[in-house]
Coordinates of C-alpha atoms (C1' of nucleotides) in Angstrom, one line a residue:
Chain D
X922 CA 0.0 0.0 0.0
X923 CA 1.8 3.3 -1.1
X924 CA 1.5 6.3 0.6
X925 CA 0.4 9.6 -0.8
X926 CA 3.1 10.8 -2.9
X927 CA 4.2 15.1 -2.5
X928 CA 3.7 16.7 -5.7
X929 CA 6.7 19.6 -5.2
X930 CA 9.4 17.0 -3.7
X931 CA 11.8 14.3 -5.4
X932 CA 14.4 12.4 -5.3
X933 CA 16.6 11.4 -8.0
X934 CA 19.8 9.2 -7.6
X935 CA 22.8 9.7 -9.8
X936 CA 24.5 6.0 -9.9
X937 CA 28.2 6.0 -10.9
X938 CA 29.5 2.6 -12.1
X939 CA 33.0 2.3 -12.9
X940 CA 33.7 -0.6 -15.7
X941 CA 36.6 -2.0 -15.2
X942 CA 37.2 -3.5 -18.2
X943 CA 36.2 -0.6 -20.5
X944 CA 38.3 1.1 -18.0
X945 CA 35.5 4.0 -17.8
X946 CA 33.3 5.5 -16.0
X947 CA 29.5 5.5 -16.1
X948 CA 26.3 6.5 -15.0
X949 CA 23.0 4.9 -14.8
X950 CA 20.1 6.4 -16.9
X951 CA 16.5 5.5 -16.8
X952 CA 15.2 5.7 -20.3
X953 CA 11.3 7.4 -21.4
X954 CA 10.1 7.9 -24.8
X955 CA 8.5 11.2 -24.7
X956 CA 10.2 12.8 -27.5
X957 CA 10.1 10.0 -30.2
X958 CA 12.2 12.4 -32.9
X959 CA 15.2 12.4 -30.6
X960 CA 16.7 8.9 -30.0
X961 CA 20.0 10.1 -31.2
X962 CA 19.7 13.0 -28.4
X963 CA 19.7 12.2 -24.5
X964 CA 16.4 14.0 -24.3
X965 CA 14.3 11.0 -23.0
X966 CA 17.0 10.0 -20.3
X967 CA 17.1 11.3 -16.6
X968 CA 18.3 9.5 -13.6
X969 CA 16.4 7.2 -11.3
X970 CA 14.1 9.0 -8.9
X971 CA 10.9 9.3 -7.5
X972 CA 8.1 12.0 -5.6
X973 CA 8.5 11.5 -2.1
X974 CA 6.2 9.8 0.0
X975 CA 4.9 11.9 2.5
X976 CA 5.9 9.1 5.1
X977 CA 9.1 8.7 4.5
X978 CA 12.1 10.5 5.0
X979 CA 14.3 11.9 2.2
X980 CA 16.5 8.7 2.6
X981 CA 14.3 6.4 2.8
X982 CA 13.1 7.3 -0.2
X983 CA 16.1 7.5 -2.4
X984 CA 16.7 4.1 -1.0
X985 CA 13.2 3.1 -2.0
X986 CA 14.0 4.5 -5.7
X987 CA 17.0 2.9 -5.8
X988 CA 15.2 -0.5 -4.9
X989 CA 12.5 -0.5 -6.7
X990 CA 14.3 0.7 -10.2
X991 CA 17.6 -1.7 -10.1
X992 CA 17.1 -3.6 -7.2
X993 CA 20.2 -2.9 -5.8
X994 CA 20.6 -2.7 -2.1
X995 CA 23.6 -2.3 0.9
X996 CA 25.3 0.5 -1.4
X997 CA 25.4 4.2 0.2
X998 CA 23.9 6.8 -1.4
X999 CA 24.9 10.2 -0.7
X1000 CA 22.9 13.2 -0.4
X1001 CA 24.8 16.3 -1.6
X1002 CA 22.4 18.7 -3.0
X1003 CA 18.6 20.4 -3.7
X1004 CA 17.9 21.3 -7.0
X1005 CA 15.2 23.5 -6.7
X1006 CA 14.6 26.2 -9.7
X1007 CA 10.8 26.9 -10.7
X1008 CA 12.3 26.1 -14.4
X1009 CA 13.9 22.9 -14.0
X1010 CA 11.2 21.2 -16.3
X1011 CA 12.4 22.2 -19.4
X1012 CA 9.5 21.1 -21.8
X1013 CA 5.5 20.4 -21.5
X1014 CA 5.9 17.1 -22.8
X1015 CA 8.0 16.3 -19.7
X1016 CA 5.2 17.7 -17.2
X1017 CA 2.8 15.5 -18.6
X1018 CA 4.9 12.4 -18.5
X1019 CA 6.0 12.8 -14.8
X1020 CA 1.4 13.6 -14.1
X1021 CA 0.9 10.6 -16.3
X1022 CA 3.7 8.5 -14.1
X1023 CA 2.9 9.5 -11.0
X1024 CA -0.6 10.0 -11.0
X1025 CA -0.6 13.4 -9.9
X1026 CA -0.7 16.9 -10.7
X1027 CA 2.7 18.5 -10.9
X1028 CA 3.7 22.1 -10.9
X1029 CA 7.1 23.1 -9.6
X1030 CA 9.6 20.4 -8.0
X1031 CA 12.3 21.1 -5.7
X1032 CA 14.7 17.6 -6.4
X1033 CA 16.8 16.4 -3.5
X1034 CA 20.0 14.5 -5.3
X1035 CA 21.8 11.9 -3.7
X1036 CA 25.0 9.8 -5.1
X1037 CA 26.2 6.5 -5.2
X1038 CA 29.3 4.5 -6.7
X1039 CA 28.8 0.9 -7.7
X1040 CA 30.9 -1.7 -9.4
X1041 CA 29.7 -2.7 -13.0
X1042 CA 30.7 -6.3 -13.0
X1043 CA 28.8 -9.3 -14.8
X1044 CA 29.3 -11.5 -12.3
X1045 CA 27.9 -9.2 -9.8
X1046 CA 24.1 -11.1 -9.2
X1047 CA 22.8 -7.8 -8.5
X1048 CA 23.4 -6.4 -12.1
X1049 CA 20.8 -9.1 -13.5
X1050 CA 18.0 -7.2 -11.3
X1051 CA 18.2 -3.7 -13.0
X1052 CA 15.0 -3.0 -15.4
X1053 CA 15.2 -3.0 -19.2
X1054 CA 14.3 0.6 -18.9
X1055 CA 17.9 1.4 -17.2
X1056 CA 20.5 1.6 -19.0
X1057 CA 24.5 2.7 -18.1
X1058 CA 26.1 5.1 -20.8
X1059 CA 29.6 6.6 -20.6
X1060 CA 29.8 9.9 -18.4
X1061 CA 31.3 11.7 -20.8
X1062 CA 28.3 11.4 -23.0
X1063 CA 26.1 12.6 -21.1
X1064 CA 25.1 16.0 -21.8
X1065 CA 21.5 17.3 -22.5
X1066 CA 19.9 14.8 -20.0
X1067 CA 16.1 15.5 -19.0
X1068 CA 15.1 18.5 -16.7
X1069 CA 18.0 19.8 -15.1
X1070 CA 19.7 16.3 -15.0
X1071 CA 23.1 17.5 -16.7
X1072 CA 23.1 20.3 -14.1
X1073 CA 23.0 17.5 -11.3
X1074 CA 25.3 15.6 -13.0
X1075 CA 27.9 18.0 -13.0
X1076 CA 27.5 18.9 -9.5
X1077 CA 27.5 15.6 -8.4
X1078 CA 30.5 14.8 -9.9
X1079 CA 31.8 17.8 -8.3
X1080 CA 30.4 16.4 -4.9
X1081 CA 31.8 13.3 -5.5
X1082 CA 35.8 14.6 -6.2
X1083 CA 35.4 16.4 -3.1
X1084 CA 34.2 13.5 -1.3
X1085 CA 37.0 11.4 -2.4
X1086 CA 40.1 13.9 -2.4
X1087 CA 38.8 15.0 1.0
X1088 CA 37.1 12.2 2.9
X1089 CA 38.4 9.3 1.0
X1090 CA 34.4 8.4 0.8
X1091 CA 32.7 4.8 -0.3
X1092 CA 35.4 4.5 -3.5
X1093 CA 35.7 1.3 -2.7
X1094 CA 32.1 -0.1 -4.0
X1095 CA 33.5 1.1 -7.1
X1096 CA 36.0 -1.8 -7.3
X1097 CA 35.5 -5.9 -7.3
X1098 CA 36.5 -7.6 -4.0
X1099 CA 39.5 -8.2 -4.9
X1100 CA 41.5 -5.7 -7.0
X1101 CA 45.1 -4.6 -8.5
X1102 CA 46.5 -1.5 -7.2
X1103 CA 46.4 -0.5 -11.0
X1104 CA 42.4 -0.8 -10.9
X1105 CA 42.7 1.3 -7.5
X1106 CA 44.5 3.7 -9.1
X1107 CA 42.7 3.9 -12.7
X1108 CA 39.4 4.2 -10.8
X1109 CA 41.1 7.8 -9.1
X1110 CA 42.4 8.7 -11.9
X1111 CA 38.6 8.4 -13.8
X1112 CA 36.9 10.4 -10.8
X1113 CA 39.4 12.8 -10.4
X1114 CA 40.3 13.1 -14.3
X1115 CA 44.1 12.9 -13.9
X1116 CA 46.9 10.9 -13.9
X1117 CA 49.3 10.1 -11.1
X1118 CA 52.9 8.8 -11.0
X1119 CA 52.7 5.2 -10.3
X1120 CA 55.4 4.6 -7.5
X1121 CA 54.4 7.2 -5.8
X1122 CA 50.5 6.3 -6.0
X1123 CA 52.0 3.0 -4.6
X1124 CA 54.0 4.7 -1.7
X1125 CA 50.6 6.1 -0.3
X1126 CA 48.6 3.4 -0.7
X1127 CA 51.5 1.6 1.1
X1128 CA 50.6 3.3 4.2
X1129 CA 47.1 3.0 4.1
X1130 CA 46.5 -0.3 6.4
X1131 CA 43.2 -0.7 5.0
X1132 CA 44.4 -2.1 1.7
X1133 CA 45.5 -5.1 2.9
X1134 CA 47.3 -7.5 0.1
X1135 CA 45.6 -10.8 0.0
X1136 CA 48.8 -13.5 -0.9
X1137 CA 47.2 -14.4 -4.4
X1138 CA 47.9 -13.2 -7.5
X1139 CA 45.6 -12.7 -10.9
X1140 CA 45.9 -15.3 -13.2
X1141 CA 45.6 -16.0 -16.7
X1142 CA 47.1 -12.4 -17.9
X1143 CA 49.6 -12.3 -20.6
X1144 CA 52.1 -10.9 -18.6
X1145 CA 53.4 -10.4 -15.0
X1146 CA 50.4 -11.0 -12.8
X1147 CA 49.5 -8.5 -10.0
X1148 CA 49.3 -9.2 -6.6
X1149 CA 45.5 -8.3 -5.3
X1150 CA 44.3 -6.9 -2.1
X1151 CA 41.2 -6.6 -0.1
X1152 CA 39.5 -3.4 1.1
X1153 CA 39.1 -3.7 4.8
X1154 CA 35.9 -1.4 5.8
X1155 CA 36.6 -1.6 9.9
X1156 CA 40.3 -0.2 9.5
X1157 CA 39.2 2.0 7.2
X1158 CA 36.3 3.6 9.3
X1159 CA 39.1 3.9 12.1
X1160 CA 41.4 5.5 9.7
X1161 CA 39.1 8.4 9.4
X1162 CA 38.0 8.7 12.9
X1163 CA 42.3 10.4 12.6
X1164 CA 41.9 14.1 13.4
X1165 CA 42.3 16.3 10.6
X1166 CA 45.6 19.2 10.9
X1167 CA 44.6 21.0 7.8
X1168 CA 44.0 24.6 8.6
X1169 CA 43.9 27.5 5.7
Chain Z
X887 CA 1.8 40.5 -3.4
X888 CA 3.3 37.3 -2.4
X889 CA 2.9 34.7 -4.3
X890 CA 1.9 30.9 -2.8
X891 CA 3.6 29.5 -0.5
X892 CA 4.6 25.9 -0.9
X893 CA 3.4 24.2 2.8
X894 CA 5.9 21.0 2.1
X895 CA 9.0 23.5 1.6
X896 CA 11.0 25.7 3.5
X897 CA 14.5 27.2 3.2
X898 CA 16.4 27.5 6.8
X899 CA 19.6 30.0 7.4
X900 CA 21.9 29.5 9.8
X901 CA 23.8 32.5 10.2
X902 CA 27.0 32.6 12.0
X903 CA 28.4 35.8 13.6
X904 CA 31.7 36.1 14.7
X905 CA 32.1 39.0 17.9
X906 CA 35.6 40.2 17.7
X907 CA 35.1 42.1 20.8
X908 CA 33.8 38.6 22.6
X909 CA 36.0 36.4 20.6
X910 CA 33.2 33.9 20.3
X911 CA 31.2 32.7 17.3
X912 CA 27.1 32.9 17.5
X913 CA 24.2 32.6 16.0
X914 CA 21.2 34.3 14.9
X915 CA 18.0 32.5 16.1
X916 CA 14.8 34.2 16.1
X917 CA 12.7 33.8 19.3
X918 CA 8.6 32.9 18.9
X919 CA 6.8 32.5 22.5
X920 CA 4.9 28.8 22.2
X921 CA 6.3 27.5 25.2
X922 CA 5.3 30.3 27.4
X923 CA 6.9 28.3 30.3
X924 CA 10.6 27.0 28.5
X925 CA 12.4 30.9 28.9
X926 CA 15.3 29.1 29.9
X927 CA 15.2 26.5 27.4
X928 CA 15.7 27.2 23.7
X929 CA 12.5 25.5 23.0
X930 CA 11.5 28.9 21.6
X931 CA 14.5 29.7 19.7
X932 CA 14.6 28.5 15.7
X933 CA 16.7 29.9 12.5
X934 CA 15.4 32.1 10.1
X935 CA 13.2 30.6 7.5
X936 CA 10.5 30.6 5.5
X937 CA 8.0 28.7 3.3
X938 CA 9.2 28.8 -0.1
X939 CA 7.3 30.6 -2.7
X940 CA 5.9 28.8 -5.5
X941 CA 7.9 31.4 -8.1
X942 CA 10.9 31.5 -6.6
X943 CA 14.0 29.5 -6.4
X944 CA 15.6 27.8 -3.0
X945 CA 18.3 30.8 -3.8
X946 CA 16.0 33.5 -4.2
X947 CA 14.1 32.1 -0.9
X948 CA 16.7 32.1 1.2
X949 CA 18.1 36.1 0.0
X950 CA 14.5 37.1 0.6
X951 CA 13.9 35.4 4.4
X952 CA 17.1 36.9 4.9
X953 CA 16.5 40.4 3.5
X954 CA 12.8 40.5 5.3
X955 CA 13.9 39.2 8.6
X956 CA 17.3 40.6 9.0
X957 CA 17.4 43.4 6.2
X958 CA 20.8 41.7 5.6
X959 CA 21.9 41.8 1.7
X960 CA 25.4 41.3 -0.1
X961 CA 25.9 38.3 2.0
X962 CA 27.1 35.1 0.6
X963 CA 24.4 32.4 1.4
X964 CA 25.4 28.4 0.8
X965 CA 23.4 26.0 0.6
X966 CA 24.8 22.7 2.5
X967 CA 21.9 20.2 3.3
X968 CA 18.2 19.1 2.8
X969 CA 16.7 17.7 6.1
X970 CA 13.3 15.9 5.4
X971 CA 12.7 13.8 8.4
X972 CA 8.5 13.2 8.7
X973 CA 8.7 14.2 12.2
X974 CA 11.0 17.1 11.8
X975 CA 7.9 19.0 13.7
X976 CA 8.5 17.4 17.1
X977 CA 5.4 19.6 18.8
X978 CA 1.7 20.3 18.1
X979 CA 2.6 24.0 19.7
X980 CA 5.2 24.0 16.9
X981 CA 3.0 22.8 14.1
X982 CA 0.2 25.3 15.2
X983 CA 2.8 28.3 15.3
X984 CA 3.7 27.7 11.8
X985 CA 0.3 26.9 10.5
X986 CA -0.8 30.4 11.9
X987 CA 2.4 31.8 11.0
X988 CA 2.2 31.0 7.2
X989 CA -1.8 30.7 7.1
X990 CA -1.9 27.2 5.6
X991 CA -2.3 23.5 6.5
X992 CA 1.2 22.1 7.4
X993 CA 1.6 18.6 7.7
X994 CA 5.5 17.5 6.5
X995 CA 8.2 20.3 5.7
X996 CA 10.9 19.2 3.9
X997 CA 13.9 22.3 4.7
X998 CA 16.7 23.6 2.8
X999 CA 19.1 25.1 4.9
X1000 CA 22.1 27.7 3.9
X1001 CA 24.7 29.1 6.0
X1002 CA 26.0 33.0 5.7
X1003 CA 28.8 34.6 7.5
X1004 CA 28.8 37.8 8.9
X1005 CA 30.4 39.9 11.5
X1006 CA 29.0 41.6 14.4
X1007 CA 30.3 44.7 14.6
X1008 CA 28.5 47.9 15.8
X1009 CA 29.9 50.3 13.4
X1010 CA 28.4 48.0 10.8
X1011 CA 24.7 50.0 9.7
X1012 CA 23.0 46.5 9.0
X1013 CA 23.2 45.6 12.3
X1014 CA 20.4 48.3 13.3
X1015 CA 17.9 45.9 10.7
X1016 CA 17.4 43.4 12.8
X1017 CA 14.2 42.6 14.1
X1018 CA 13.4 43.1 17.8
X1019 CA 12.6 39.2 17.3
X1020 CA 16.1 38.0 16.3
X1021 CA 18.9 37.8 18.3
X1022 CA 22.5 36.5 18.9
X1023 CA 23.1 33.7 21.0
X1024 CA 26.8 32.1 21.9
X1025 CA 27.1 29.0 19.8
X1026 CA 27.9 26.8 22.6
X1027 CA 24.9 27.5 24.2
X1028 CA 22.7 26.7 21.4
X1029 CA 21.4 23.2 22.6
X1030 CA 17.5 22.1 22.1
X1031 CA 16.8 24.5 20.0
X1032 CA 12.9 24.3 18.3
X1033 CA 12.3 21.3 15.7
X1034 CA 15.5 19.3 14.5
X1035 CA 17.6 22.9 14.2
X1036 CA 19.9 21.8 16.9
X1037 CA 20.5 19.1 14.2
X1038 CA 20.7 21.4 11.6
X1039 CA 23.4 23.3 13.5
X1040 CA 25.7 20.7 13.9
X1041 CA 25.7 19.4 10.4
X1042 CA 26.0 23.4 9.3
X1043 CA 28.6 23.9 11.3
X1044 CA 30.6 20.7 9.8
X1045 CA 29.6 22.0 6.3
X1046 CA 31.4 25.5 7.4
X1047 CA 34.5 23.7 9.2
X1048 CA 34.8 21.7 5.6
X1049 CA 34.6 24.8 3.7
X1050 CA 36.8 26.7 5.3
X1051 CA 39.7 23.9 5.5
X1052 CA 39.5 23.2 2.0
X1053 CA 38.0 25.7 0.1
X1054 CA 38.5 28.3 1.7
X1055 CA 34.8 29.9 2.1
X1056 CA 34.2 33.2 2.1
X1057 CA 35.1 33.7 5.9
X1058 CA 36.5 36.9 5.5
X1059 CA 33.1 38.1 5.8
X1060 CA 33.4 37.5 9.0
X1061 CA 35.9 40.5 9.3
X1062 CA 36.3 44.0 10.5
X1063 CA 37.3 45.5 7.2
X1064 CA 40.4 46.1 8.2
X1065 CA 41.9 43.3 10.6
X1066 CA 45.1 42.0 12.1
X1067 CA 46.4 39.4 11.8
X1068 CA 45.3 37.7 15.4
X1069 CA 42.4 38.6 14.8
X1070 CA 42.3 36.8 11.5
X1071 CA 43.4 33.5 13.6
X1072 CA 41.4 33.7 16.2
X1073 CA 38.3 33.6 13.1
X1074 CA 40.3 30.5 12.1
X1075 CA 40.7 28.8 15.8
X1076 CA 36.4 29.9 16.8
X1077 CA 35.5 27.8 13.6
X1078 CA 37.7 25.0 13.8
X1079 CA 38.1 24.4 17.3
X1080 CA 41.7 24.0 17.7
X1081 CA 44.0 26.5 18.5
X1082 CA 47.3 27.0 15.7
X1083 CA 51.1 28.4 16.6
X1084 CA 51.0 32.1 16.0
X1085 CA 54.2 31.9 13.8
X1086 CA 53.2 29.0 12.0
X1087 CA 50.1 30.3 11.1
X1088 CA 51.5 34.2 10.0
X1089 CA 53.8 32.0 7.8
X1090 CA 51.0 30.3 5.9
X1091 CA 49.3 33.5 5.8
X1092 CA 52.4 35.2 4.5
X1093 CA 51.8 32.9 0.7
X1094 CA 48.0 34.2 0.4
X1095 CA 48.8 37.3 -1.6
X1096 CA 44.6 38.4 -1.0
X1097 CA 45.9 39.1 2.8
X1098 CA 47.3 42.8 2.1
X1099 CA 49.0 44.4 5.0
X1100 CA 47.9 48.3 4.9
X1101 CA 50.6 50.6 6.1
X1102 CA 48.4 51.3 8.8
X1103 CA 48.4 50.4 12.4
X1104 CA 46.1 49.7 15.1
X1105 CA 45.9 52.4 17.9
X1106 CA 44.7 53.4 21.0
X1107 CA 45.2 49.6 22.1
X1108 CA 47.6 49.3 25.7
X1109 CA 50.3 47.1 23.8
X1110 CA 51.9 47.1 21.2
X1111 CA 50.0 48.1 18.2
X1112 CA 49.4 45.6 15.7
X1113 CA 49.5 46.4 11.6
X1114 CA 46.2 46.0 9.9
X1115 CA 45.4 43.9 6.5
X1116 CA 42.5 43.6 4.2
X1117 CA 41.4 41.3 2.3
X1118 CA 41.7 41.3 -1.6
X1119 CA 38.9 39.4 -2.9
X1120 CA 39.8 39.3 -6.7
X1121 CA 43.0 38.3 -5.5
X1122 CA 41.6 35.8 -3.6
X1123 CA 39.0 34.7 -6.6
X1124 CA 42.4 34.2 -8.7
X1125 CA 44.5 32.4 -6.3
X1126 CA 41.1 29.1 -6.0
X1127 CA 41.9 28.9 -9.7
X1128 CA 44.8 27.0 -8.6
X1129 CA 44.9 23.1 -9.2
X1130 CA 44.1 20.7 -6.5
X1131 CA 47.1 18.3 -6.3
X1132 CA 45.6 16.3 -4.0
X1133 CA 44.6 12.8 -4.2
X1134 CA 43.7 10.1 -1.4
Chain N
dC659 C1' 62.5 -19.6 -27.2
dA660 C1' 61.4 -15.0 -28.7
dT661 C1' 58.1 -11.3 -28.1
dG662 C1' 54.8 -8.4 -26.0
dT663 C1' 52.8 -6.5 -22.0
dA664 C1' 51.9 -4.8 -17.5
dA665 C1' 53.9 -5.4 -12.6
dG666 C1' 56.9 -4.0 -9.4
dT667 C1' 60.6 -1.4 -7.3
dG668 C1' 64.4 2.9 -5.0
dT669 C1' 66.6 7.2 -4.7
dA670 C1' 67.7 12.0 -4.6
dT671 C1' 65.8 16.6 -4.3
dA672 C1' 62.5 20.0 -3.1
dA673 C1' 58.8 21.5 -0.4
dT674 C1' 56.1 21.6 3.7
dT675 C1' 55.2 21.0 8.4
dA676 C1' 56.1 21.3 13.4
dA677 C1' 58.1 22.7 17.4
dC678 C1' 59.9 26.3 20.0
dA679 C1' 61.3 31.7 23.0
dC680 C1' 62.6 36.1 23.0
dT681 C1' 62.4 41.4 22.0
dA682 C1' 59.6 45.5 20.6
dA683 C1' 55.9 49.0 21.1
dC684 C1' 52.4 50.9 23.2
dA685 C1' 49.0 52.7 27.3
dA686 C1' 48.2 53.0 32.0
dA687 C1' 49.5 53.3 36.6
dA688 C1' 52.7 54.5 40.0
Chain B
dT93 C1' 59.5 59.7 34.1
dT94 C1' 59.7 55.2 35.2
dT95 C1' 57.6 50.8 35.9
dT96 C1' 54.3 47.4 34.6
dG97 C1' 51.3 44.8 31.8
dT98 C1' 50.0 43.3 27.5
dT99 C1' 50.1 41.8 22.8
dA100 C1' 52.9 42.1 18.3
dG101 C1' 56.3 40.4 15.7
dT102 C1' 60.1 37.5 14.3
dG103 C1' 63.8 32.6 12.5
dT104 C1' 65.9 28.2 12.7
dT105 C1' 66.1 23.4 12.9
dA106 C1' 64.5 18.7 12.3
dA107 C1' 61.1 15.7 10.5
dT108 C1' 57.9 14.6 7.1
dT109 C1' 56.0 14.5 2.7
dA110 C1' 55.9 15.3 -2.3
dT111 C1' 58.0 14.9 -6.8
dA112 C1' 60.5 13.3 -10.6
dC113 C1' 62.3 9.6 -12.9
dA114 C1' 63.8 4.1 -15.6
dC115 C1' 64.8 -0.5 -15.4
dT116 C1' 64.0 -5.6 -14.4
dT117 C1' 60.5 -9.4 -13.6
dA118 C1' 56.9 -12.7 -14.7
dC119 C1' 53.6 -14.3 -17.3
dA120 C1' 50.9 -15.8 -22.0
dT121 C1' 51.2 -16.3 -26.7
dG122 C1' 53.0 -17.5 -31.1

DNA sequence: CATGTAAGTGTATAATTAACACTAACAAAA
DNA sequence: TTTTGTTAGTGTTAATTATACACTTACATG
């Protein structure tokens, strides 16, 4: 039984996935088919969300979007910012998709964006669970999303260099359970969009406890194998609790 | 003529004053009387807000609340959270006040909240603008305050302690005009917490070419007097083009 | 067994941080 | 006018961290 949704409040979830393979990085886009001229243009794609329930707290419903539309669970989402201009829908045709979808009538929407960073990986079970209406497409081509979406996009990549750079957030969902320290660092290297020296990447990571090398190595590679590691979330979590000297 | 006021949204600002005469940071809360017998608790005491109009922006919402209640302008406002817990309203003394307050059915408020920065200073002409209503309290005394904005200050307060350690916010507003250069830490040590060596610091503060010493000095002070800067904000603007170099 | 490919490793230099104590300049009081 | 109290202002050393840079190793494949 679902509550009575708020006409004026949403949630929308902007899903990184980093491909390893591809070596890129991507976002999740749910796909509509309101303007049937424009399949070459991202026009008809926007990013999971929903209209708040009016029982349910702003994270419980981004979890409850994020559910519903991929069925993916345990990943953190991240709130970072309210989008909230009388403008952001851009066209009619998208007001009357979002009264025909939701079942109510909509006038202005104030959106409440959260991230999240997930691993794309086929022999991740929960990959099989996202709809056929979701879709991943490369970050970098994504411009002219739906409503405001390449707005949020961009702040949210903003929000999520930040978050890494400065709190050393969640990265770690981005990569398998076991990884190279060349994945580790080509997965910074994709968020930040730079390149770092790789001894000295190394030298860092070698004093971070919480990448903790498991004895095995990759196999089947036509060349030197690497060794792989583990993340380890509890010495992590008390690596941050470390007080922060940065002043200015 | 107002426009309609949306009863599910509301922008909050917490605005942080810095006394350089007290050498304490506070806040401006304004003071309702619901609780006719809590004047020793800060029951009655809540931030500045407001409904949003259905016209306007989250932006333009929190300028005007500020302009209307404080007859503050020219202040930089930032936006740093959404808080959208269902029971956010704790009271039915609280819920009535706003209902009467606004004139409309209130059930669920989803806020915005911003932070600003400025200084308390009684040369300053602003200061005379502010309502009988509002008033500065010491920021360590601001416990309990009315609906979840005791919450709301801690997690504004984090925002501003991030900001300022890594962006480097706009917390020279928080300055006399002209300042020295203890003053200037002491603005650094209220935010953060921690207090910094006084030579250490100056030597940091030495690299920021936006800190401009004036030939001027201080006088009439029982001590040695010290030399006054000011603060050069195109400078300033120039010198966070910089790269970040950081990673991990 | 030759080739291609990514893994892995060390050092020297520069830059930054951290810790630490005395003299100088003023107003006010004696 | 001298003394006292108070804050301003200043430099060096040692430790840590950041940067720049090139060759050998281990595997799969042909």
């Amino acid at each position: 039984m679902m509550s009575i949704l708020n006409p004026s409040l949403s949630v929308d979830c902007v899903i990184f996935g980093l491909d390893t393979k591809e070596q890129a990085l991507k976002i999740l886009v749910y796909e509509r088919n309101i303007f049937p001229d424009e399949n070459s243009s991202n026009k008809n794609l926007k990013f999971p969300g929903s209209l708040v329930a009016d029982d349910e707290s702003l994270d419980e419903s981004a979890y409850r979007v994020l559910k519903e539309l991929t069925g993916l669970k345990n990943i953190c989402l991240k709130q970072f910012r309210a989008f909230g201009d009388p403008a952001r829908i851009k066209y009619d045709e998208e007001r009357e998709w979002s009264e025909k979808h939701y079942g109510v009538k909509i006038d202005r929407v104030v959106t409440i964006a959260y991230y999240a960073l997930i691993r794309i990986d086929e022999q991740n079970p929960d990959q099989k669970l996202i709809r056929d209406k979701l879709r991943w497409i490369n970050i970098d081509d994504a411009d002219n999303l739906a409503f405001d979406h390449s707005y949020i996009l961009t702040k949210s990549r903003e929000a999520l260099q930040q978050d890494l750079i400065f709190q050393n957030v969640m990265a770690y969902e981005l990569l398998p359970k076991k990884f190279t320290l060349q994945q580790l660092q080509s997965m910074y290297e994709l968020i930040l969009g730079s390149k770092f020296d790789k001894r000295n990447f190394r030298k860092k990571i070698g004093k971070a406890d919480y990448i903790v090398p498991l004895g095995e190595k990759q196999n089947g590679v036509a060349h030197k194998p690497a060794m792989l590691y583990r993340f380890d979330h509890k010495k992590f979590e008390r690596s941050k609790e470390g007080i922060r000297n940065f002043f200015i």
